[in-house]
Amino acid sequence: MEGLGNFAPFLLMLVIVYFFMIAPQMRRAKKEKQFAAALKKGDRVITKSGMYGKVAELNDKDASCVIETLAGKIKFERSAISMELSQKLNSSKKK
């Protein structure tokens, strides 16, 4: 019984770390993966580097997409797309 009492603070700390750090990170990764899979031609997007553009082509073979910007067309990995532009506009209006 006494041995279990010694491990209680350690177990409590593990539970807290899981709920405040690991679980939210897993939810965010799942949401980003769903977003990348749902991209379609014509979507206005923002890359993680801050570049705005419109999806011109999607390539499922190598998980890439071509973004059309004012400077021309640039090829990106789908994982480099941060969010759809309409989502960013909606989130900034709510604040």
mmCIF file of C-alpha atoms in Angstrom:
data_model
loop_
_atom_site.group_PDB
_atom_site.id
_atom_site.type_symbol
_atom_site.label_atom_id
_atom_site.label_comp_id
_atom_site.label_asym_id
_atom_site.label_seq_id
_atom_site.Cartn_x
_atom_site.Cartn_y
_atom_site.Cartn_z
ATOM 1 C CA MET A 1 0.000 0.000 0.000
ATOM 2 C CA GLU A 2 2.793 2.390 0.892
ATOM 3 C CA GLY A 3 4.538 1.756 -2.449
ATOM 4 C CA LEU A 4 1.440 2.864 -4.363
ATOM 5 C CA GLY A 5 1.329 6.078 -2.321
ATOM 6 C CA ASN A 6 4.853 6.893 -3.434
ATOM 7 C CA PHE A 7 3.894 6.573 -7.105
ATOM 8 C CA ALA A 8 0.652 8.584 -6.865
ATOM 9 C CA PRO A 9 2.264 12.019 -7.491
ATOM 10 C CA PHE A 10 4.194 10.610 -10.446
ATOM 11 C CA LEU A 11 1.052 9.059 -11.949
ATOM 12 C CA LEU A 12 -0.886 12.289 -11.397
ATOM 13 C CA MET A 13 1.837 14.242 -13.182
ATOM 14 C CA LEU A 14 1.701 11.843 -16.161
ATOM 15 C CA VAL A 15 -2.081 12.253 -16.412
ATOM 16 C CA ILE A 16 -1.774 16.051 -16.323
ATOM 17 C CA VAL A 17 0.943 16.056 -19.004
ATOM 18 C CA TYR A 18 -1.201 13.820 -21.201
ATOM 19 C CA PHE A 19 -4.333 15.985 -20.974
ATOM 20 C CA PHE A 20 -2.576 19.338 -21.314
ATOM 21 C CA MET A 21 0.163 18.531 -23.834
ATOM 22 C CA ILE A 22 -0.175 15.233 -25.667
ATOM 23 C CA ALA A 23 -3.938 15.028 -26.318
ATOM 24 C CA PRO A 24 -4.269 18.579 -27.774
ATOM 25 C CA GLN A 25 -1.254 17.969 -30.006
ATOM 26 C CA MET A 26 -2.805 14.747 -31.323
ATOM 27 C CA ARG A 27 -6.122 16.541 -32.028
ATOM 28 C CA ARG A 28 -4.305 19.343 -33.878
ATOM 29 C CA ALA A 29 -2.341 16.851 -36.001
ATOM 30 C CA LYS A 30 -5.529 14.968 -36.889
ATOM 31 C CA LYS A 31 -7.264 18.219 -37.865
ATOM 32 C CA GLU A 32 -4.323 19.282 -40.076
ATOM 33 C CA LYS A 33 -4.279 15.882 -41.769
ATOM 34 C CA GLN A 34 -8.026 16.102 -42.510
ATOM 35 C CA PHE A 35 -7.565 19.624 -43.887
ATOM 36 C CA ALA A 36 -4.735 18.545 -46.204
ATOM 37 C CA ALA A 37 -6.835 15.627 -47.474
ATOM 38 C CA ALA A 38 -9.834 17.895 -48.110
ATOM 39 C CA LEU A 39 -7.949 20.441 -50.257
ATOM 40 C CA LYS A 40 -9.429 20.928 -53.696
ATOM 41 C CA LYS A 41 -8.563 22.872 -56.795
ATOM 42 C CA GLY A 42 -9.531 26.538 -56.512
ATOM 43 C CA ASP A 43 -9.249 26.804 -52.714
ATOM 44 C CA ARG A 44 -7.634 30.018 -51.514
ATOM 45 C CA VAL A 45 -4.982 29.077 -48.953
ATOM 46 C CA ILE A 46 -2.157 30.408 -46.810
ATOM 47 C CA THR A 47 1.076 28.446 -46.450
ATOM 48 C CA LYS A 48 2.856 28.049 -43.113
ATOM 49 C CA SER A 49 5.473 30.499 -44.386
ATOM 50 C CA GLY A 50 2.753 33.137 -44.903
ATOM 51 C CA MET A 51 2.355 32.959 -48.684
ATOM 52 C CA TYR A 52 -1.161 33.546 -50.035
ATOM 53 C CA GLY A 53 -2.403 31.800 -53.133
ATOM 54 C CA LYS A 54 -4.946 29.622 -54.881
ATOM 55 C CA VAL A 55 -4.607 25.862 -55.366
ATOM 56 C CA ALA A 56 -3.983 25.285 -59.075
ATOM 57 C CA GLU A 57 -3.116 21.556 -59.074
ATOM 58 C CA LEU A 58 -3.168 18.647 -56.638
ATOM 59 C CA ASN A 59 -0.908 15.616 -56.952
ATOM 60 C CA ASP A 60 -1.924 12.620 -54.815
ATOM 61 C CA LYS A 61 1.104 10.572 -55.895
ATOM 62 C CA ASP A 62 3.653 12.679 -53.972
ATOM 63 C CA ALA A 63 1.226 14.621 -51.701
ATOM 64 C CA SER A 64 2.079 17.958 -53.286
ATOM 65 C CA CYS A 65 0.095 20.839 -54.699
ATOM 66 C CA VAL A 66 0.801 23.782 -56.968
ATOM 67 C CA ILE A 67 -0.168 27.180 -55.566
ATOM 68 C CA GLU A 68 -0.824 30.055 -57.926
ATOM 69 C CA THR A 69 0.383 33.376 -56.484
ATOM 70 C CA LEU A 70 0.876 36.845 -57.934
ATOM 71 C CA ALA A 71 4.512 35.895 -58.571
ATOM 72 C CA GLY A 72 3.627 32.714 -60.466
ATOM 73 C CA LYS A 73 3.057 29.055 -59.683
ATOM 74 C CA ILE A 74 4.950 27.357 -56.853
ATOM 75 C CA LYS A 75 4.929 23.685 -55.870
ATOM 76 C CA PHE A 76 4.448 22.889 -52.149
ATOM 77 C CA GLU A 77 3.956 19.836 -49.989
ATOM 78 C CA ARG A 78 0.360 19.611 -48.806
ATOM 79 C CA SER A 79 1.610 19.670 -45.231
ATOM 80 C CA ALA A 80 2.998 23.189 -45.864
ATOM 81 C CA ILE A 81 -0.526 24.573 -46.276
ATOM 82 C CA SER A 82 -1.588 26.258 -43.055
ATOM 83 C CA MET A 83 -5.265 27.051 -43.567
ATOM 84 C CA GLU A 84 -7.896 28.030 -46.016
ATOM 85 C CA LEU A 85 -8.100 31.797 -46.461
ATOM 86 C CA SER A 86 -11.831 31.946 -45.674
ATOM 87 C CA GLN A 87 -11.139 30.255 -42.299
ATOM 88 C CA LYS A 88 -8.542 32.900 -41.434
ATOM 89 C CA LEU A 89 -10.894 35.718 -42.401
ATOM 90 C CA ASN A 90 -13.696 34.224 -40.305
ATOM 91 C CA SER A 91 -11.440 33.763 -37.274
ATOM 92 C CA SER A 92 -10.154 37.358 -37.447
ATOM 93 C CA LYS A 93 -13.716 38.759 -37.656
ATOM 94 C CA LYS A 94 -14.727 36.907 -34.464
ATOM 95 C CA LYS A 95 -12.022 38.655 -32.383
#
